Amino acid sequence: MRKNQAMSHLIAILVLEGLVPFDLGTPTQVFLSARDDEGNRLYRVRVCGPAPVVAESGFTLIPEYGLEQLAEADTVIVPGIHKGGPVTDGTLPDEVREALVAAAARGARIVSICTGASVLAAAGLLDGRPAATHWAWAERIGGLYPRVRWDFDVLFVDDGDVLTSAGVGAGVDLCLHIVRGDHGAAVANRTARRCVVPPWRDGGQAQFIERPVPDAHGSGTEPTRAWVLDRLAEPVTLEEMAGHARMSVRTFTRRFRDETGLSPRQWLLRQRVEHARILLESTDLAVESVARRAGLGSATALRQHMHATIGVAPSAYRRTFRPDLRALSSGRNLPMGQ
C-alpha cells in the first residue's frame, strides 16, 4: 500500500506492435475515471510509443506521445501484445529497453497487463521477481524468461515498484488495486462504480474462475445480497439469507455460488472486511468499534481477517491511509506485524 499520490500523477501507457486493444482501454478508462471528492481527476494519462503500431485487431494506432514520456511518468504501463520479439524470441528494440530501464531506475512504478509482462521480462526488469501473465501464455513466456518467478494462477502480483497482471479482466483488477493503494477504498469503489465493474477481487484468486451465467428467468440472489449489505453489523445466518430469498439453503447456496463465484459465507466475510477497511480509512473509531460495526465481533477477529486478506493489521492499514490520526487512547490499535 502506498500513501496518496499527488494530483499530477502522470501515467504513460507504452504501446507496441501487436497491441491488445482491451489492455490499452483498461488503464485509460480506469485511471481517467478515478476522481476525488470534488470530482477532479486524480491521474493524467498519456499514450506513448516509438512509432505507429498495428493492433492485434488490425487497426493502426498512432500514439500522441513518444518514448520521452517514460522519462517523466510516475507510472509506466505496458499493455499486452500478441506478436513481436518479446513473445517470440525474447528480444526488444534497444530504444524501448533503455527507456523502460531508465524509468525503473529513477523510481517510476512499472506495470504490465497480460503479455505486457513479456516486455518487462525482455528488458530484464523481472529477473528474480514474482510476476503474473495470462495462463494461456505460460509455456511460451515461461520458456523465454526462465529467470522470472512466474505465477500463472493469480490475477495479479504486486511486488512493490513492479506490478503485473493476468489477462483481460485481471487488468481491471490490477488498475483498481493501484487506485486503492494510491487513494483508498472509497475512491477505488467510486471508480469501479463509474466503470460498472466489481470493486475488488482477491489478488490470489485463481485465473481459472468458473462463474456460470445465472438463469435470467429465475429469481436471483441479488436482492438478498443488498439486504445483507444493510445488515453487516448483525449476525446474519445462512438460513436467514436463504429465507429472505425464499429458497432452501441448498438451492440458495448453489445459486449464490453460480452468481458470485463464492459461497454465501465467503462473500459475507469479504463484504465485512471491505466495510471495515472503509471505516478504518474514513473514521477515527477504535478498532474494536470498527470490528463490531463490520460484523466481525472483535478486534482480534478483524486483525486475523485483515492479515489473511491484505497482510497487515488494522492499525497499520489506518496509518497508511489516515496518517493524520493520532493513536487512539483505547490502546486497541495494534502495532504492525501483530
Short mmCIF file of C-alpha atoms in Angstrom, two decimals:
data_model
loop_
_atom_site.label_atom_id
_atom_site.label_comp_id
_atom_site.label_asym_id
_atom_site.label_seq_id
_atom_site.Cartn_x
_atom_site.Cartn_y
_atom_site.Cartn_z
CA MET A 1 0.00 0.00 0.00
CA ARG A 2 1.15 3.49 -0.80
CA LYS A 3 0.32 6.88 0.57
CA ASN A 4 -1.81 9.15 -1.57
CA GLN A 5 -0.16 10.24 -4.77
CA ALA A 6 -0.15 13.84 -5.97
CA MET A 7 -2.96 15.10 -8.17
CA SER A 8 -0.43 15.49 -11.00
CA HIS A 9 0.42 11.78 -11.09
CA LEU A 10 1.33 11.02 -14.70
CA ILE A 11 0.70 7.62 -16.25
CA ALA A 12 2.44 6.74 -19.51
CA ILE A 13 0.96 3.80 -21.42
CA LEU A 14 3.52 2.26 -23.75
CA VAL A 15 2.02 0.76 -26.91
CA LEU A 16 3.97 -1.66 -29.09
CA GLU A 17 3.36 -3.73 -32.22
CA GLY A 18 0.69 -6.42 -31.77
CA LEU A 19 -1.10 -4.38 -29.08
CA VAL A 20 -4.12 -6.00 -27.42
CA PRO A 21 -6.75 -3.22 -27.64
CA PHE A 22 -8.62 -4.24 -24.49
CA ASP A 23 -5.43 -3.94 -22.47
CA LEU A 24 -4.99 -0.38 -23.70
CA GLY A 25 -8.57 0.57 -22.95
CA THR A 26 -8.46 -0.80 -19.41
CA PRO A 27 -5.94 1.60 -17.81
CA THR A 28 -7.15 4.62 -19.77
CA GLN A 29 -10.73 4.02 -18.63
CA VAL A 30 -9.97 3.13 -15.01
CA PHE A 31 -7.41 5.84 -14.26
CA LEU A 32 -9.31 8.61 -16.04
CA SER A 33 -12.39 7.57 -14.05
CA ALA A 34 -10.62 7.99 -10.70
CA ARG A 35 -11.83 11.24 -9.11
CA ASP A 36 -11.51 12.93 -5.73
CA ASP A 37 -14.48 14.02 -3.61
CA GLU A 38 -14.85 17.19 -5.68
CA GLY A 39 -14.86 15.28 -8.97
CA ASN A 40 -11.31 16.23 -10.01
CA ARG A 41 -9.32 13.64 -11.92
CA LEU A 42 -6.51 12.06 -9.92
CA TYR A 43 -4.36 10.91 -12.84
CA ARG A 44 -3.11 12.24 -16.16
CA VAL A 45 -2.86 9.51 -18.81
CA ARG A 46 -0.74 9.68 -21.95
CA VAL A 47 -0.44 7.02 -24.63
CA CYS A 48 3.09 6.84 -26.00
CA GLY A 49 5.28 4.70 -28.21
CA PRO A 50 8.25 4.71 -30.57
CA ALA A 51 6.05 4.64 -33.72
CA PRO A 52 2.54 3.88 -35.00
CA VAL A 53 1.56 0.31 -34.21
CA VAL A 54 -0.81 -2.19 -35.77
CA ALA A 55 -3.05 -3.60 -33.06
CA GLU A 56 -3.97 -7.27 -32.88
CA SER A 57 -7.43 -6.39 -34.22
CA GLY A 58 -5.96 -4.92 -37.39
CA PHE A 59 -6.26 -1.17 -36.92
CA THR A 60 -3.34 1.23 -36.75
CA LEU A 61 -2.83 3.31 -33.62
CA ILE A 62 -0.74 6.47 -33.75
CA PRO A 63 0.38 7.37 -30.19
CA GLU A 64 0.20 11.06 -29.38
CA TYR A 65 3.49 10.96 -27.45
CA GLY A 66 6.89 9.39 -27.92
CA LEU A 67 9.17 7.45 -25.59
CA GLU A 68 10.26 10.67 -23.87
CA GLN A 69 7.11 10.35 -21.74
CA LEU A 70 8.70 7.41 -19.92
CA ALA A 71 11.31 9.83 -18.57
CA GLU A 72 8.58 11.92 -16.93
CA ALA A 73 5.95 9.40 -15.90
CA ASP A 74 5.25 8.43 -12.31
CA THR A 75 3.77 5.15 -13.53
CA VAL A 76 4.55 3.29 -16.77
CA ILE A 77 2.03 0.72 -18.01
CA VAL A 78 2.70 -1.83 -20.76
CA PRO A 79 -0.46 -3.42 -22.22
CA GLY A 80 -0.43 -6.91 -23.67
CA ILE A 81 0.96 -7.77 -27.10
CA HIS A 82 0.32 -10.88 -29.19
CA LYS A 83 3.23 -10.63 -31.59
CA GLY A 84 6.71 -9.21 -31.76
CA GLY A 85 10.08 -10.02 -30.23
CA PRO A 86 9.06 -10.11 -26.55
CA VAL A 87 6.65 -13.02 -27.17
CA THR A 88 8.54 -14.77 -29.96
CA ASP A 89 12.27 -14.72 -29.29
CA GLY A 90 12.83 -12.62 -26.17
CA THR A 91 14.07 -9.52 -27.99
CA LEU A 92 13.12 -5.89 -27.55
CA PRO A 93 14.15 -2.78 -29.52
CA ASP A 94 17.09 -1.09 -27.80
CA GLU A 95 15.31 2.26 -27.52
CA VAL A 96 12.34 0.69 -25.75
CA ARG A 97 14.52 -1.33 -23.40
CA GLU A 98 16.63 1.68 -22.50
CA ALA A 99 13.57 3.85 -21.85
CA LEU A 100 11.99 1.23 -19.58
CA VAL A 101 15.19 0.55 -17.65
CA ALA A 102 15.79 4.26 -17.17
CA ALA A 103 12.23 4.81 -15.92
CA ALA A 104 12.58 1.97 -13.41
CA ALA A 105 16.00 3.21 -12.28
CA ARG A 106 14.68 6.66 -11.42
CA GLY A 107 11.85 5.18 -9.37
CA ALA A 108 8.83 5.07 -11.68
CA ARG A 109 6.24 2.43 -10.87
CA ILE A 110 6.28 -0.19 -13.65
CA VAL A 111 3.10 -2.08 -14.52
CA SER A 112 2.15 -4.65 -17.14
CA ILE A 113 -1.15 -6.12 -18.23
CA CYS A 114 -1.35 -9.66 -19.60
CA THR A 115 1.51 -10.41 -22.02
CA GLY A 116 2.91 -6.93 -21.45
CA ALA A 117 4.91 -8.80 -18.81
CA SER A 118 6.99 -10.23 -21.65
CA VAL A 119 8.14 -6.70 -22.49
CA LEU A 120 9.24 -6.11 -18.91
CA ALA A 121 10.95 -9.50 -18.87
CA ALA A 122 12.76 -8.76 -22.15
CA ALA A 123 14.01 -5.53 -20.58
CA GLY A 124 15.39 -7.53 -17.63
CA LEU A 125 13.04 -5.83 -15.15
CA LEU A 126 11.50 -9.09 -13.90
CA ASP A 127 14.64 -11.16 -13.34
CA GLY A 128 14.38 -12.87 -9.96
CA ARG A 129 11.00 -11.29 -9.24
CA PRO A 130 7.50 -12.77 -8.96
CA ALA A 131 5.25 -11.91 -11.89
CA ALA A 132 1.93 -12.82 -13.48
CA THR A 133 0.69 -13.10 -17.04
CA HIS A 134 -2.13 -14.91 -18.84
CA TRP A 135 -2.16 -18.64 -18.16
CA ALA A 136 -2.50 -19.47 -21.87
CA TRP A 137 0.97 -17.98 -22.49
CA ALA A 138 2.60 -19.84 -19.62
CA GLU A 139 4.61 -22.31 -21.71
CA ARG A 140 5.85 -19.79 -24.27
CA ILE A 141 6.63 -16.86 -22.00
CA GLY A 142 7.84 -19.07 -19.16
CA GLY A 143 10.25 -20.74 -21.55
CA LEU A 144 11.56 -17.44 -22.92
CA TYR A 145 12.19 -15.95 -19.49
CA PRO A 146 13.16 -18.70 -17.02
CA ARG A 147 14.78 -16.21 -14.60
CA VAL A 148 11.36 -14.79 -13.72
CA ARG A 149 9.40 -16.35 -10.85
CA TRP A 150 6.18 -16.74 -12.83
CA ASP A 151 2.85 -17.36 -11.14
CA PHE A 152 0.32 -18.31 -13.80
CA ASP A 153 -2.55 -18.85 -11.37
CA VAL A 154 -3.10 -15.45 -9.75
CA LEU A 155 -4.96 -12.41 -11.06
CA PHE A 156 -2.08 -10.06 -10.37
CA VAL A 157 1.19 -9.71 -8.48
CA ASP A 158 2.14 -6.56 -6.57
CA ASP A 159 5.90 -6.65 -5.99
CA GLY A 160 6.14 -3.08 -4.79
CA ASP A 161 7.53 -0.99 -7.61
CA VAL A 162 6.71 -3.58 -10.28
CA LEU A 163 3.18 -4.92 -10.73
CA THR A 164 1.97 -7.47 -13.28
CA SER A 165 -1.43 -8.94 -14.08
CA ALA A 166 -3.04 -11.81 -15.90
CA GLY A 167 -5.11 -11.13 -18.99
CA VAL A 168 -8.30 -9.30 -19.90
CA GLY A 169 -10.40 -8.68 -16.76
CA ALA A 170 -7.42 -9.13 -14.44
CA GLY A 171 -6.06 -5.87 -15.83
CA VAL A 172 -9.10 -4.13 -14.36
CA ASP A 173 -8.41 -5.79 -11.01
CA LEU A 174 -4.83 -4.56 -11.02
CA CYS A 175 -5.72 -0.99 -12.03
CA LEU A 176 -8.33 -0.76 -9.27
CA HIS A 177 -5.79 -2.23 -6.84
CA ILE A 178 -3.41 0.59 -7.77
CA VAL A 179 -6.12 3.23 -7.30
CA ARG A 180 -6.95 1.73 -3.91
CA GLY A 181 -3.29 1.80 -2.87
CA ASP A 182 -2.85 5.39 -4.03
CA HIS A 183 -6.10 6.93 -2.83
CA GLY A 184 -8.00 4.49 -0.64
CA ALA A 185 -11.04 2.22 -0.79
CA ALA A 186 -13.65 4.96 -1.19
CA VAL A 187 -12.02 6.32 -4.36
CA ALA A 188 -11.43 2.82 -5.75
CA ASN A 189 -15.05 1.84 -5.10
CA ARG A 190 -16.29 5.05 -6.72
CA THR A 191 -14.05 4.37 -9.72
CA ALA A 192 -15.37 0.81 -10.01
CA ARG A 193 -18.95 2.07 -9.94
CA ARG A 194 -18.16 4.56 -12.70
CA CYS A 195 -16.66 1.72 -14.77
CA VAL A 196 -19.51 -0.65 -13.83
CA VAL A 197 -17.17 -3.38 -12.57
CA PRO A 198 -16.70 -5.13 -9.22
CA PRO A 199 -14.53 -3.00 -6.92
CA TRP A 200 -12.36 -5.83 -5.68
CA ARG A 201 -11.47 -9.45 -6.26
CA ASP A 202 -8.84 -11.23 -4.23
CA GLY A 203 -5.45 -10.92 -5.96
CA GLY A 204 -4.74 -14.51 -5.01
CA GLN A 205 -7.87 -15.82 -6.68
CA ALA A 206 -7.10 -18.37 -9.37
CA GLN A 207 -7.36 -17.34 -13.01
CA PHE A 208 -9.46 -20.43 -13.70
CA ILE A 209 -12.67 -18.92 -12.37
CA GLU A 210 -15.82 -20.80 -13.24
CA ARG A 211 -18.72 -18.40 -12.94
CA PRO A 212 -21.77 -19.65 -14.85
CA VAL A 213 -24.23 -17.05 -16.03
CA PRO A 214 -27.32 -17.27 -13.78
CA ASP A 215 -30.68 -18.18 -15.25
CA ALA A 216 -32.22 -14.87 -16.31
CA HIS A 217 -35.73 -16.29 -15.88
CA GLY A 218 -35.32 -17.31 -12.25
CA SER A 219 -35.21 -15.28 -9.07
CA GLY A 220 -31.59 -14.43 -8.28
CA THR A 221 -29.80 -13.71 -5.03
CA GLU A 222 -29.01 -10.04 -5.73
CA PRO A 223 -31.92 -8.68 -3.62
CA THR A 224 -30.74 -10.79 -0.71
CA ARG A 225 -27.17 -9.56 -1.14
CA ALA A 226 -28.43 -5.98 -0.99
CA TRP A 227 -30.47 -6.87 2.10
CA VAL A 228 -27.40 -8.34 3.80
CA LEU A 229 -25.24 -5.29 2.99
CA ASP A 230 -27.64 -3.18 5.05
CA ARG A 231 -27.13 -5.53 8.00
CA LEU A 232 -23.40 -6.17 8.11
CA ALA A 233 -23.22 -5.40 11.84
CA GLU A 234 -25.84 -8.07 12.57
CA PRO A 235 -25.18 -11.83 12.90
CA VAL A 236 -26.90 -12.84 9.65
CA THR A 237 -27.03 -16.60 9.17
CA LEU A 238 -27.08 -18.68 6.02
CA GLU A 239 -30.58 -19.84 6.94
CA GLU A 240 -31.77 -16.24 7.22
CA MET A 241 -30.30 -15.37 3.84
CA ALA A 242 -31.97 -18.39 2.24
CA GLY A 243 -35.24 -17.49 3.93
CA HIS A 244 -35.06 -13.93 2.62
CA ALA A 245 -34.50 -15.31 -0.91
CA ARG A 246 -37.39 -17.78 -0.37
CA MET A 247 -35.18 -20.71 -1.24
CA SER A 248 -33.93 -23.79 0.53
CA VAL A 249 -30.44 -23.47 1.95
CA ARG A 250 -29.13 -25.92 -0.64
CA THR A 251 -30.71 -24.09 -3.60
CA PHE A 252 -29.70 -20.69 -2.27
CA THR A 253 -26.09 -21.77 -1.79
CA ARG A 254 -25.90 -23.21 -5.30
CA ARG A 255 -27.48 -20.15 -6.91
CA PHE A 256 -25.35 -17.79 -4.84
CA ARG A 257 -22.16 -19.50 -5.99
CA ASP A 258 -23.35 -19.50 -9.60
CA GLU A 259 -23.92 -15.74 -9.46
CA THR A 260 -20.90 -14.61 -7.42
CA GLY A 261 -18.31 -17.37 -7.66
CA LEU A 262 -18.27 -17.57 -3.85
CA SER A 263 -20.18 -19.33 -1.11
CA PRO A 264 -22.53 -17.09 0.93
CA ARG A 265 -20.19 -17.24 3.93
CA GLN A 266 -17.12 -16.35 1.86
CA TRP A 267 -18.95 -13.46 0.24
CA LEU A 268 -20.26 -12.16 3.57
CA LEU A 269 -16.81 -12.25 5.16
CA ARG A 270 -15.35 -10.39 2.19
CA GLN A 271 -18.01 -7.68 2.45
CA ARG A 272 -17.37 -7.29 6.18
CA VAL A 273 -13.63 -6.91 5.70
CA GLU A 274 -14.26 -4.39 2.92
CA HIS A 275 -16.59 -2.40 5.17
CA ALA A 276 -14.01 -2.47 7.95
CA ARG A 277 -11.38 -1.08 5.58
CA ILE A 278 -13.65 1.82 4.66
CA LEU A 279 -14.34 2.55 8.33
CA LEU A 280 -10.62 2.48 9.13
CA GLU A 281 -9.96 4.95 6.33
CA SER A 282 -12.86 7.30 6.88
CA THR A 283 -13.45 7.38 10.66
CA ASP A 284 -11.49 7.61 13.89
CA LEU A 285 -13.47 4.80 15.51
CA ALA A 286 -11.49 2.49 17.77
CA VAL A 287 -10.54 -0.78 16.12
CA GLU A 288 -12.90 -2.68 18.44
CA SER A 289 -15.79 -0.48 17.28
CA VAL A 290 -14.83 -0.95 13.64
CA ALA A 291 -14.87 -4.72 14.14
CA ARG A 292 -18.35 -4.60 15.71
CA ARG A 293 -19.80 -2.32 13.03
CA ALA A 294 -18.42 -4.58 10.32
CA GLY A 295 -19.94 -7.64 11.98
CA LEU A 296 -16.59 -9.25 12.79
CA GLY A 297 -17.15 -9.23 16.53
CA SER A 298 -13.78 -8.28 17.96
CA ALA A 299 -10.51 -6.54 17.18
CA THR A 300 -8.82 -9.94 17.28
CA ALA A 301 -11.11 -11.33 14.58
CA LEU A 302 -10.67 -8.19 12.47
CA ARG A 303 -6.89 -8.43 12.79
CA GLN A 304 -6.93 -12.09 11.72
CA HIS A 305 -9.13 -11.50 8.70
CA MET A 306 -7.21 -8.41 7.55
CA HIS A 307 -3.94 -10.29 7.85
CA ALA A 308 -5.39 -13.11 5.75
CA THR A 309 -6.80 -10.69 3.17
CA ILE A 310 -4.20 -7.95 2.74
CA GLY A 311 -1.37 -8.94 5.07
CA VAL A 312 -1.46 -6.01 7.51
CA ALA A 313 -3.01 -5.20 10.87
CA PRO A 314 -5.91 -2.72 11.17
CA SER A 315 -3.75 -0.04 12.79
CA ALA A 316 -1.07 -0.37 10.08
CA TYR A 317 -3.74 -0.09 7.41
CA ARG A 318 -5.19 3.02 9.09
CA ARG A 319 -1.78 4.67 9.43
CA THR A 320 -1.24 4.25 5.70
CA PHE A 321 -4.47 5.97 4.73
CA ARG A 322 -5.01 8.22 7.75
CA PRO A 323 -1.53 9.36 8.83
CA ASP A 324 -3.12 12.46 10.38
CA LEU A 325 -4.89 10.44 13.06
CA ARG A 326 -3.28 10.17 16.46
CA ALA A 327 -3.13 6.80 18.15
CA LEU A 328 -6.41 6.08 19.87
CA SER A 329 -6.30 6.23 23.63
CA SER A 330 -8.15 2.93 23.96
CA GLY A 331 -4.95 1.00 23.35
CA ARG A 332 -6.76 -1.30 20.95
CA ASN A 333 -4.77 -0.19 17.92
CA LEU A 334 -2.27 -2.89 17.20
CA PRO A 335 1.37 -2.44 16.20
CA MET A 336 2.39 -3.52 12.70
CA GLY A 337 3.09 -7.19 12.45
CA GLN A 338 0.78 -8.27 15.22
#
